mmCIF file of C-alpha atoms in Angstrom:
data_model
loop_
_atom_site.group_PDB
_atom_site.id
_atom_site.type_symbol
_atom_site.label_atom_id
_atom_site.label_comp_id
_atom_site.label_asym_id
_atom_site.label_seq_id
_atom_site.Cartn_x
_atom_site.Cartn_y
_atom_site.Cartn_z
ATOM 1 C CA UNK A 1 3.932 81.911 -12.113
ATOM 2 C CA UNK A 2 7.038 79.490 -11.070
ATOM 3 C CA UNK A 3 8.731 80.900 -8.221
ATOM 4 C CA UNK A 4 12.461 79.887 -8.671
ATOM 5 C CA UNK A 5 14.024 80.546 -5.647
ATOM 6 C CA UNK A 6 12.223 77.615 -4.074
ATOM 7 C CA UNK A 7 10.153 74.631 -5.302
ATOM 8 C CA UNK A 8 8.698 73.958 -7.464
ATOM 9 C CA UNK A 9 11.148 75.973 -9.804
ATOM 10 C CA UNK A 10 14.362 75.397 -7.527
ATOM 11 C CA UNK A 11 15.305 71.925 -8.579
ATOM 12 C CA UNK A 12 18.847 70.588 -7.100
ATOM 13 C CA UNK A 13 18.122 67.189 -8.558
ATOM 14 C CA UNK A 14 18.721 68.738 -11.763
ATOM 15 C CA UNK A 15 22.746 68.715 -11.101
ATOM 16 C CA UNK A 16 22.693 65.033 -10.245
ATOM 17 C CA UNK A 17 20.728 63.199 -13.600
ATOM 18 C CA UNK A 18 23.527 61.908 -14.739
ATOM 19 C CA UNK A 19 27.448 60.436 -13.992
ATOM 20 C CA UNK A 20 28.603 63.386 -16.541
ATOM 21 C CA UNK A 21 26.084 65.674 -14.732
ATOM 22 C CA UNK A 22 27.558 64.643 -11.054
ATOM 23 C CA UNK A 23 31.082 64.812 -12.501
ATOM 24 C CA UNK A 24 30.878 68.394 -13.576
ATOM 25 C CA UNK A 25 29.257 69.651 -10.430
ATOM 26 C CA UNK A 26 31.395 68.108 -8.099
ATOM 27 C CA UNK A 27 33.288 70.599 -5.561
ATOM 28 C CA UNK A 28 35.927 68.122 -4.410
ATOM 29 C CA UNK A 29 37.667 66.152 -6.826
ATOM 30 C CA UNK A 30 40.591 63.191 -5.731
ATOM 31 C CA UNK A 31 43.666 62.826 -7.709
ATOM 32 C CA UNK A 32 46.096 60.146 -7.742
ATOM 33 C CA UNK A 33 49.146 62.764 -6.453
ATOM 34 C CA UNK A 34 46.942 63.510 -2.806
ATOM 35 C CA UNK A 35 48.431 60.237 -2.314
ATOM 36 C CA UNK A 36 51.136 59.553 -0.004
ATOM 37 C CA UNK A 37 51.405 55.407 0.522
ATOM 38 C CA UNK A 38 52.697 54.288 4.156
ATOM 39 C CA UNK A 39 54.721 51.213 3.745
ATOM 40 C CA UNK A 40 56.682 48.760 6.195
ATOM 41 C CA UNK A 41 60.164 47.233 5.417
ATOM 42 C CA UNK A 42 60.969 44.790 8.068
ATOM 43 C CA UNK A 43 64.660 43.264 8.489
ATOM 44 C CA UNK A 44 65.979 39.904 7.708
ATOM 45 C CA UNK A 45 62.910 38.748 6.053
ATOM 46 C CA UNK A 46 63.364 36.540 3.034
ATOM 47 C CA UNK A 47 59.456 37.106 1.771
ATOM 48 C CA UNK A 48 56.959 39.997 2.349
ATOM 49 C CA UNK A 49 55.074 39.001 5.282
ATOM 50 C CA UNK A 50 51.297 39.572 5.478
ATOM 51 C CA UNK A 51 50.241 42.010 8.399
ATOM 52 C CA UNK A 52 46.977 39.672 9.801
ATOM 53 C CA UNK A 53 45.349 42.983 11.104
ATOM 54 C CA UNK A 54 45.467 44.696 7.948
ATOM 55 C CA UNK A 55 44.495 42.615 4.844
ATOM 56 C CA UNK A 56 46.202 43.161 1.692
ATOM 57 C CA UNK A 57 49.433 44.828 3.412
ATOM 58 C CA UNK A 58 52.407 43.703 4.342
ATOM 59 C CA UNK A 59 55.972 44.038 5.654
ATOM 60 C CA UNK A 60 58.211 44.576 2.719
ATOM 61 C CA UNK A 61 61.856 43.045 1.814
ATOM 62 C CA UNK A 62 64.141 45.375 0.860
ATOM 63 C CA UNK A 63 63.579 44.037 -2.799
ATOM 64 C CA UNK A 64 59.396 44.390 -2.250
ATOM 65 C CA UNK A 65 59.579 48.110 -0.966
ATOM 66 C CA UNK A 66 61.128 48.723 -4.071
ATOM 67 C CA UNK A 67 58.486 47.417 -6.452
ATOM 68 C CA UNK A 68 56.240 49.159 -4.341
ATOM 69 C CA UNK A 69 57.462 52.394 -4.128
ATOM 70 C CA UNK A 70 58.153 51.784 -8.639
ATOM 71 C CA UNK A 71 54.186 50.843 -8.792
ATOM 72 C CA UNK A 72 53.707 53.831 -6.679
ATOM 73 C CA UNK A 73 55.501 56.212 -9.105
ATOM 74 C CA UNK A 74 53.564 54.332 -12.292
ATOM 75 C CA UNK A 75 50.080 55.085 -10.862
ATOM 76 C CA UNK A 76 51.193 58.757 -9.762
ATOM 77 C CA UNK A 77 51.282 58.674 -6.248
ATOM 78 C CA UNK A 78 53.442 61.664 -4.512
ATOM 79 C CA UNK A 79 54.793 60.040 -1.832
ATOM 80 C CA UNK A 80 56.027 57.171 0.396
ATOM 81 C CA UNK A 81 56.292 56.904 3.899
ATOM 82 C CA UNK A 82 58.535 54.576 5.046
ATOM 83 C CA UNK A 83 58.678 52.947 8.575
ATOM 84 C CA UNK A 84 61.578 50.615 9.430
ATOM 85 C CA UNK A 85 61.001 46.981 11.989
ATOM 86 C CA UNK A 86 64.457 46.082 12.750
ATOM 87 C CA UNK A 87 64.763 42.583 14.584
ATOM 88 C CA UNK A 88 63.860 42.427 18.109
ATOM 89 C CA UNK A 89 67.199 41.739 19.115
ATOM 90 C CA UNK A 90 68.422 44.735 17.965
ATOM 91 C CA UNK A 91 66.074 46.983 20.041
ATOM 92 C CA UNK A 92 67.065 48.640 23.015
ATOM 93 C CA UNK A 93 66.155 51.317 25.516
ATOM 94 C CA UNK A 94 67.347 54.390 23.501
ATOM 95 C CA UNK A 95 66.185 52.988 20.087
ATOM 96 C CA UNK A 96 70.046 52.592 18.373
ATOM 97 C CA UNK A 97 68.336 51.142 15.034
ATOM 98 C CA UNK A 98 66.732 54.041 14.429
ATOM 99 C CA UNK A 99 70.392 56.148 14.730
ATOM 100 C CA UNK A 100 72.259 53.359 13.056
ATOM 101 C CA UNK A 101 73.467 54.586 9.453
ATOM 102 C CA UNK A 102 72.720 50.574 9.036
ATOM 103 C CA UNK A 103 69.394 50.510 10.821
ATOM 104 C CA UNK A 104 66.789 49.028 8.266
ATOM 105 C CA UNK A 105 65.068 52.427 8.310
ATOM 106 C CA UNK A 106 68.211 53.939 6.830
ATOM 107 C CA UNK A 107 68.914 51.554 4.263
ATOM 108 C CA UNK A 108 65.329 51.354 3.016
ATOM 109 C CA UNK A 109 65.920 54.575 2.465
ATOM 110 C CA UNK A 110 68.754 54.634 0.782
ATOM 111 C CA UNK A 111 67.157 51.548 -1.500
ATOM 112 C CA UNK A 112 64.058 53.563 -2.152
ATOM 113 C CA UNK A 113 65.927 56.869 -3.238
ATOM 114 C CA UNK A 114 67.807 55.068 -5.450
ATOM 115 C CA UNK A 115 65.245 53.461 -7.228
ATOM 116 C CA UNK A 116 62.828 56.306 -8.066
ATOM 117 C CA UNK A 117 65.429 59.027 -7.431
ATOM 118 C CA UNK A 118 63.332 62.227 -7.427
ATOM 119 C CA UNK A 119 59.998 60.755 -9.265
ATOM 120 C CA UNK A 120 58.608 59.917 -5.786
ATOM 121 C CA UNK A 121 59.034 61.791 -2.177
ATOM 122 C CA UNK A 122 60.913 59.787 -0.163
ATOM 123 C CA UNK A 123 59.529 60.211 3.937
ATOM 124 C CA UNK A 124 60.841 59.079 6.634
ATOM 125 C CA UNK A 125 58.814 58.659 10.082
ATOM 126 C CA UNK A 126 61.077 60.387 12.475
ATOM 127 C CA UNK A 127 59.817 57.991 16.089
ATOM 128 C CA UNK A 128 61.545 55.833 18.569
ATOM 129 C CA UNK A 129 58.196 53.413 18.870
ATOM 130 C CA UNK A 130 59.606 51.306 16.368
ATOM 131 C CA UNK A 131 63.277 50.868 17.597
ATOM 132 C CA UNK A 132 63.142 50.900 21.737
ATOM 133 C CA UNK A 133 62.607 48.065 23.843
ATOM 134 C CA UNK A 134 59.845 49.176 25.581
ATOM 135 C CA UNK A 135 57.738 50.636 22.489
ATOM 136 C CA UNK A 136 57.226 54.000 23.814
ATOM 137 C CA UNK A 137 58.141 57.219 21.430
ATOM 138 C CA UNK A 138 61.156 58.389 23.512
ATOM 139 C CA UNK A 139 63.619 57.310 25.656
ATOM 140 C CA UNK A 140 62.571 56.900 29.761
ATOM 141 C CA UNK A 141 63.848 58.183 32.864
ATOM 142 C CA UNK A 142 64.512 56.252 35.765
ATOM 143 C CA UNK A 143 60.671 56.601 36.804
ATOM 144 C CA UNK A 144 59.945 55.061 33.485
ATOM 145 C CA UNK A 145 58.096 58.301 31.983
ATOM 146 C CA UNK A 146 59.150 59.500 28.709
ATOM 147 C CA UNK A 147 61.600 62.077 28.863
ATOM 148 C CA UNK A 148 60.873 65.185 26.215
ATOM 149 C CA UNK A 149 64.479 66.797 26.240
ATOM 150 C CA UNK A 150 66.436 63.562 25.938
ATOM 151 C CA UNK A 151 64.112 62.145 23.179
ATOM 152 C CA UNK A 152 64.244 65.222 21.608
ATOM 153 C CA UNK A 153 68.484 64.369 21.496
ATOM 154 C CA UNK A 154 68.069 61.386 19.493
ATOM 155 C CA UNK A 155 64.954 63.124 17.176
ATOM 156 C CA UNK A 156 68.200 65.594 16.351
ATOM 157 C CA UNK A 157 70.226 62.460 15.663
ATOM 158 C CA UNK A 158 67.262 60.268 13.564
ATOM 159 C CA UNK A 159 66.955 63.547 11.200
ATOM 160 C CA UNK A 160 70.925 63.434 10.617
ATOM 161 C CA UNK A 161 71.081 59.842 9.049
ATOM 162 C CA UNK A 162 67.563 60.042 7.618
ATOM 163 C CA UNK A 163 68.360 63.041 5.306
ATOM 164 C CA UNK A 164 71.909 61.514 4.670
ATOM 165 C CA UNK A 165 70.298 58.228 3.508
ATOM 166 C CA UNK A 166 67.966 60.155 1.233
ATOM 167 C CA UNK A 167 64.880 61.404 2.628
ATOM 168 C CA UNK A 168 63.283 64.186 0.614
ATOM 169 C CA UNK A 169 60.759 64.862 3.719
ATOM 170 C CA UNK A 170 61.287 63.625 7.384
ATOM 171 C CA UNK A 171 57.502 63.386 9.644
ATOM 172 C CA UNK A 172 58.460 63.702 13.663
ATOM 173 C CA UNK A 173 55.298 61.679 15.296
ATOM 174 C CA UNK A 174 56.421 61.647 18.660
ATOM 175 C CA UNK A 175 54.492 64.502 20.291
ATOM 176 C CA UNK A 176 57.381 65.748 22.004
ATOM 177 C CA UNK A 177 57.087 69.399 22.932
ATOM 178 C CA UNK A 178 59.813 71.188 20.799
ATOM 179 C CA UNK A 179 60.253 67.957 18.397
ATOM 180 C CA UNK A 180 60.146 70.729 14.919
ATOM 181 C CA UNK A 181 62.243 73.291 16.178
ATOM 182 C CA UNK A 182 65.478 70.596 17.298
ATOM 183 C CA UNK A 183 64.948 68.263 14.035
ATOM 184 C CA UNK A 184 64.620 71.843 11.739
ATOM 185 C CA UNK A 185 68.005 72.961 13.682
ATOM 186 C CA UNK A 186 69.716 69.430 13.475
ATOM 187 C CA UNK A 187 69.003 69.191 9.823
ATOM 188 C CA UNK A 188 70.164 72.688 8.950
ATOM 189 C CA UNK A 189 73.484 72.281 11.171
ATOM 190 C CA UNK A 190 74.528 69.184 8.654
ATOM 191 C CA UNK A 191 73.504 71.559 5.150
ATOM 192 C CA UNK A 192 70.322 69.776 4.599
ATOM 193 C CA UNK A 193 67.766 72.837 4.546
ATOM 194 C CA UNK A 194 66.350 71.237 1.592
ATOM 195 C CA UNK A 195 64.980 68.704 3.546
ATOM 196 C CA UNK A 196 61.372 69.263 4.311
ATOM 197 C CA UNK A 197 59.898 68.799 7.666
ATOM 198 C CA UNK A 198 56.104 67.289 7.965
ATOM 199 C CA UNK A 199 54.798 67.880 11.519
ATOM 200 C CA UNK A 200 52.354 65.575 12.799
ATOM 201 C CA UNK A 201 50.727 68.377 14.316
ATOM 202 C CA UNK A 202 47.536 66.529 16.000
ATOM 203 C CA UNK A 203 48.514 63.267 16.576
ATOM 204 C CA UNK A 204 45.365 61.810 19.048
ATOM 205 C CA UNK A 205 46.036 58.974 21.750
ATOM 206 C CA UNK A 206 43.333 56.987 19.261
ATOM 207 C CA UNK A 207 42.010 53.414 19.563
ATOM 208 C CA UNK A 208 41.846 52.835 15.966
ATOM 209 C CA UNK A 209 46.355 52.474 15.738
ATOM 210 C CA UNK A 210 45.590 48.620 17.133
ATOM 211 C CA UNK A 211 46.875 47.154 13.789
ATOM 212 C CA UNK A 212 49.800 49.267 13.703
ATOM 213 C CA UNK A 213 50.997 47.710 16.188
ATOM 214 C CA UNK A 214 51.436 44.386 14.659
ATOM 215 C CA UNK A 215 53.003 46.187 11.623
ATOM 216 C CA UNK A 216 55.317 48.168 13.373
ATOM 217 C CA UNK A 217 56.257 44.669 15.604
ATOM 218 C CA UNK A 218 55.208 46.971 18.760
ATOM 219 C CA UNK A 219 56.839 46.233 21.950
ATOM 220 C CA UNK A 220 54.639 48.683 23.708
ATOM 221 C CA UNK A 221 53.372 48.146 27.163
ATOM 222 C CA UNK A 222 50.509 51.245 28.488
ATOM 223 C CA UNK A 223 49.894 53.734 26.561
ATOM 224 C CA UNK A 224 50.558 57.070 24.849
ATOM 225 C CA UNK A 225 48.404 59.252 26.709
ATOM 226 C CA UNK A 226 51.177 61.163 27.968
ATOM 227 C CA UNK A 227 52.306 62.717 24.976
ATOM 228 C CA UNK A 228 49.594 61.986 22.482
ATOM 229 C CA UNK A 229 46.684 64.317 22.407
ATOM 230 C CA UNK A 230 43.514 63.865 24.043
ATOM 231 C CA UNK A 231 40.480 62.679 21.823
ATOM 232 C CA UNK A 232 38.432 65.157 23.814
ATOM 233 C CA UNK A 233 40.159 68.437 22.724
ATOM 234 C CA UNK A 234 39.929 70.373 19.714
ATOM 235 C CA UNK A 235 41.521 73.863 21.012
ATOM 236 C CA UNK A 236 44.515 72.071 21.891
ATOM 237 C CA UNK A 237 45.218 71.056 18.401
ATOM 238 C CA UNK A 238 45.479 74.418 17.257
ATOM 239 C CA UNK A 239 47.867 75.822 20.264
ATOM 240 C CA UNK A 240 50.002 72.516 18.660
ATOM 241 C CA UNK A 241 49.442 73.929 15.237
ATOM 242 C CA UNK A 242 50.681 77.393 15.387
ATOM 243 C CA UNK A 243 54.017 75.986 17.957
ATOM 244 C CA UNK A 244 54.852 73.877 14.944
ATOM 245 C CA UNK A 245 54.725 76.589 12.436
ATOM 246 C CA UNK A 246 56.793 78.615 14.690
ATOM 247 C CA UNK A 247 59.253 76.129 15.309
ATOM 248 C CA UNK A 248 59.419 75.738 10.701
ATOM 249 C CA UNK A 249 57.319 73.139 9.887
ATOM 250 C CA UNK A 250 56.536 73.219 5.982
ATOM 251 C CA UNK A 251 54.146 70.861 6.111
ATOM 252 C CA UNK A 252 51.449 69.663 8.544
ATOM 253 C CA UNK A 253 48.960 66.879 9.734
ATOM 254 C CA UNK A 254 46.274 65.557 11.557
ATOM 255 C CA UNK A 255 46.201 61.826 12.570
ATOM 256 C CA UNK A 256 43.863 60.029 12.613
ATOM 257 C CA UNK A 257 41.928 61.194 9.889
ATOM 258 C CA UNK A 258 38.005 59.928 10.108
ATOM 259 C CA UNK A 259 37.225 60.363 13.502
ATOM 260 C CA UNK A 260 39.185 63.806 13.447
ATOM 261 C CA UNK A 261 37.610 65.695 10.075
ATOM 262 C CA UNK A 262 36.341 68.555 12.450
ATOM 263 C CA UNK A 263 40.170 68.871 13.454
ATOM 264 C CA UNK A 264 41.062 68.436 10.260
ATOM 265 C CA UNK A 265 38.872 71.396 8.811
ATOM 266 C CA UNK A 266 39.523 73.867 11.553
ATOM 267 C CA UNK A 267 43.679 73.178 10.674
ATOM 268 C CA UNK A 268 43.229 73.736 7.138
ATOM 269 C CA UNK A 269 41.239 77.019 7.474
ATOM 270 C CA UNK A 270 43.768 78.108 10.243
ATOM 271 C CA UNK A 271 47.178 77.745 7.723
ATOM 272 C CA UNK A 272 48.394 78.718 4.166
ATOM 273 C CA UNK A 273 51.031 75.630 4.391
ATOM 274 C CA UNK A 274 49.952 72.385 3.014
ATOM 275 C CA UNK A 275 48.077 69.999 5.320
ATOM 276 C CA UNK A 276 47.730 66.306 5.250
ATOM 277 C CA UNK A 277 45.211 63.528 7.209
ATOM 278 C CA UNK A 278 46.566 60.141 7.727
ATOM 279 C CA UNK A 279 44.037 57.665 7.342
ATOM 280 C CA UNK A 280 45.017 54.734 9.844
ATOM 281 C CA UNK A 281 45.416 51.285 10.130
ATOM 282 C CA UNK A 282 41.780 50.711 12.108
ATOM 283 C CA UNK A 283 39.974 52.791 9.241
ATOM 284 C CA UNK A 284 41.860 50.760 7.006
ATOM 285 C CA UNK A 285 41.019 47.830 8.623
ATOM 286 C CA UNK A 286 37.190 48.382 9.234
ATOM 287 C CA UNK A 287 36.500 48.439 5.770
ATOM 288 C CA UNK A 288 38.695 45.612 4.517
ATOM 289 C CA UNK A 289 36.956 43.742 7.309
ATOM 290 C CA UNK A 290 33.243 44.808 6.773
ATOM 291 C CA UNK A 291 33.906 44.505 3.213
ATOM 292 C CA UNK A 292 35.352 41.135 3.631
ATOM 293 C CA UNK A 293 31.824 39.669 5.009
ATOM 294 C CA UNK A 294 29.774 41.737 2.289
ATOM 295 C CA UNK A 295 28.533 44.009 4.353
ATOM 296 C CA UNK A 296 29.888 47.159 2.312
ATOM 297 C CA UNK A 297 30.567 47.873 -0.800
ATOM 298 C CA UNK A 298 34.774 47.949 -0.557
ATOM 299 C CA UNK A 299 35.746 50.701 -3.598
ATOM 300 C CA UNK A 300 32.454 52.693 -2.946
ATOM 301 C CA UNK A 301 33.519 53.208 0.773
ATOM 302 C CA UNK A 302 37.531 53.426 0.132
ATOM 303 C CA UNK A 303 36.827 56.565 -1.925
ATOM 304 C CA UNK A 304 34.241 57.813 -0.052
ATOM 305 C CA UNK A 305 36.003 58.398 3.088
ATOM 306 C CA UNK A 306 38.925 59.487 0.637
ATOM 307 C CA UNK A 307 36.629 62.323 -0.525
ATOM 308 C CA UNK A 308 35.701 63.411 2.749
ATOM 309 C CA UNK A 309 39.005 63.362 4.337
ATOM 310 C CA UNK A 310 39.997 65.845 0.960
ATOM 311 C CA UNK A 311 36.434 67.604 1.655
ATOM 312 C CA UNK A 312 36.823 68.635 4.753
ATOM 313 C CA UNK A 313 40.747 70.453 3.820
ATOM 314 C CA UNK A 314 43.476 67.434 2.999
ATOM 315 C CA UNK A 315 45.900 68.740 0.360
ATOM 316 C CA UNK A 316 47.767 65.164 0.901
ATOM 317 C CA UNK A 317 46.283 61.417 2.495
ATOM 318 C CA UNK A 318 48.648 58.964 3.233
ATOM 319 C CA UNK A 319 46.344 55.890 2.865
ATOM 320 C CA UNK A 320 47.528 52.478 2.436
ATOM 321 C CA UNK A 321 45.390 52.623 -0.747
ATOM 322 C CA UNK A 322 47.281 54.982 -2.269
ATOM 323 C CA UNK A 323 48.713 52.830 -5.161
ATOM 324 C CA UNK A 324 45.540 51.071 -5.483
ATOM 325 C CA UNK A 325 43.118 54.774 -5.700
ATOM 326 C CA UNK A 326 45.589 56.105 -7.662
ATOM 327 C CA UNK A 327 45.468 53.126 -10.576
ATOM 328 C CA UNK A 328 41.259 53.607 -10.334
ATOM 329 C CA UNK A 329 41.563 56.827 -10.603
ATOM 330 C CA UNK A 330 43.528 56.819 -13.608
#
């Protein structure tokens, strides 16, 4: 008599015969609006310049970023988050671009928005890295430490002429303590409560941002370790957690998101707001890199870390495969 509660009669290789089989079965399915696509637009560029640590992406023209945000709405992707790289003349100690209603930030914006109007989510990062001098998140005291309460000043500022040039959703990635309460009061002081706020929530000090730093045009000198979490704590990322949701976060996210899935799953179980991973530059970069020398199979592995990053709780990835996924999976 077959016993069916274990072999021989309990079969699980029954549910994988065939690709309609798999399909059915499968508990975690991708779709091309997870998608949120990071994207550079660098100042007083003439062409889109390839980033060398990141194959296949660039820094966008003004003219570029808006193909790319129209191919982004024609393969369904939700979102766009858009980091500005003004020239290095114009950086300074307090990071004016980023405060400048002129700043490239702000007018890539205001390009962006008024290409795909409300067909694609227009994000802003909310950071200082880009726009200071000295490449750290915040503005320094005379010790040269970053200094939480003044930073969080020009945060307040940064959300003011991000919403006014458009942005449906700002992201504060600066770490500061406080950074979602000031930028949730500074946005509804100017009547912009529709603006939504996504928290980087656990944002680790991670060795895998190396190629953002050539995107970005970095000026950085040290490190983050200050203000960015520690790679060894997982407890800390929920005390983080529930002082963003306090402070009105309406969105939140862990970064990175590979090396950070455990974080990533204990978040999403913790919250009933939406939660997003960004997959980085270096995971990015690995596989373009391994695939590069045939030592991978490159769409196999894209969506495979896709799925797991979704597996393990992502509502929303911002990948810079986003268009690309979303066109596959289509």
């Amino acid at each position: 008599m077959t016993t069916y509660g274990s072999f021989p009669g309990s079969r699980p290789r029954r549910l994988r015969t065939t690709p309609v089989m798999r399909r059915m079965v499968a508990e975690t399915r991708l779709h091309p609006a997870d998608f949120i696509l990071p994207a550079f637009v660098r100042e007083g560029v003439s062409e889109p310049v390839p980033i060398q640590a990141m194959p296949g992406v660039v820094q966008h023209t003004r003219d570029s970023l808006k193909k790319a945000a129209l191919e982004a709405v024609e393969a369904g992707v939700s979102g766009i988050m858009l980091f500005g790289v003004p020239e290095e003349s114009k950086k300074d100690a307090l990071g004016t671009p980023g405060t400048d209603p002129d700043g490239i930030l702000q007018v890539a914006l205001r390009d962006v928005r008024a290409e795909v109007g409300d067909d694609l989510l227009v994000m802003s990062d909310l950071c200082l890295d880009e726009t200071t001098d000295h490449g750290h998140c915040g503005v320094l005291d005379d010790q040269g430490r970053v200094d939480n309460d003044a930073t969080l000043e020009r945060y307040a500022e940064m959300a003011q002429v991000q919403a006014d040039a458009g942005a449906h959703v700002v992201g504060p990635s600066g770490m500061m303590d406080g950074q979602i309460g000031v930028v949730r009061d500074a946005l509804d002081q100017i009547g912009r409560e529709d603006v939504a706020i996504l928290a980087y929530t656990a944002k680790y000090s991670s060795a895998f941002y190396g190629p953002f730093r050539e995107a970005v045009g970095s000026s950085l000198k040290g490190d983050r370790k200050t203000y960015q979490q520690d790679p060894a704590n997982a407890r800390e990322s929920l005390r983080e957690l529930a002082l963003d949701l306090e402070e009105g976060a309406d969105m939140v996210m862990v970064k990175p998101a590979g090396p950070y899935l455990d974080i990533l799953a204990r978040v999403a179980d913790a919250v009933d707001v939406p939660v997003a991973a960004y997959q980085i530059s270096g995971e990015y970069s690995m596989i373009e890199a391994a695939a590069e020398k045939g030592w991978l199979d490159r769409d196999r592995a894209i969506f495979e870390t896709l799925t797991g990053i979704k597996r393990a709780g992502a509502r929303n990835i911002l990948t810079y495969w986003a268009t690309e996924a979303a066109l596959k999976l289509r």
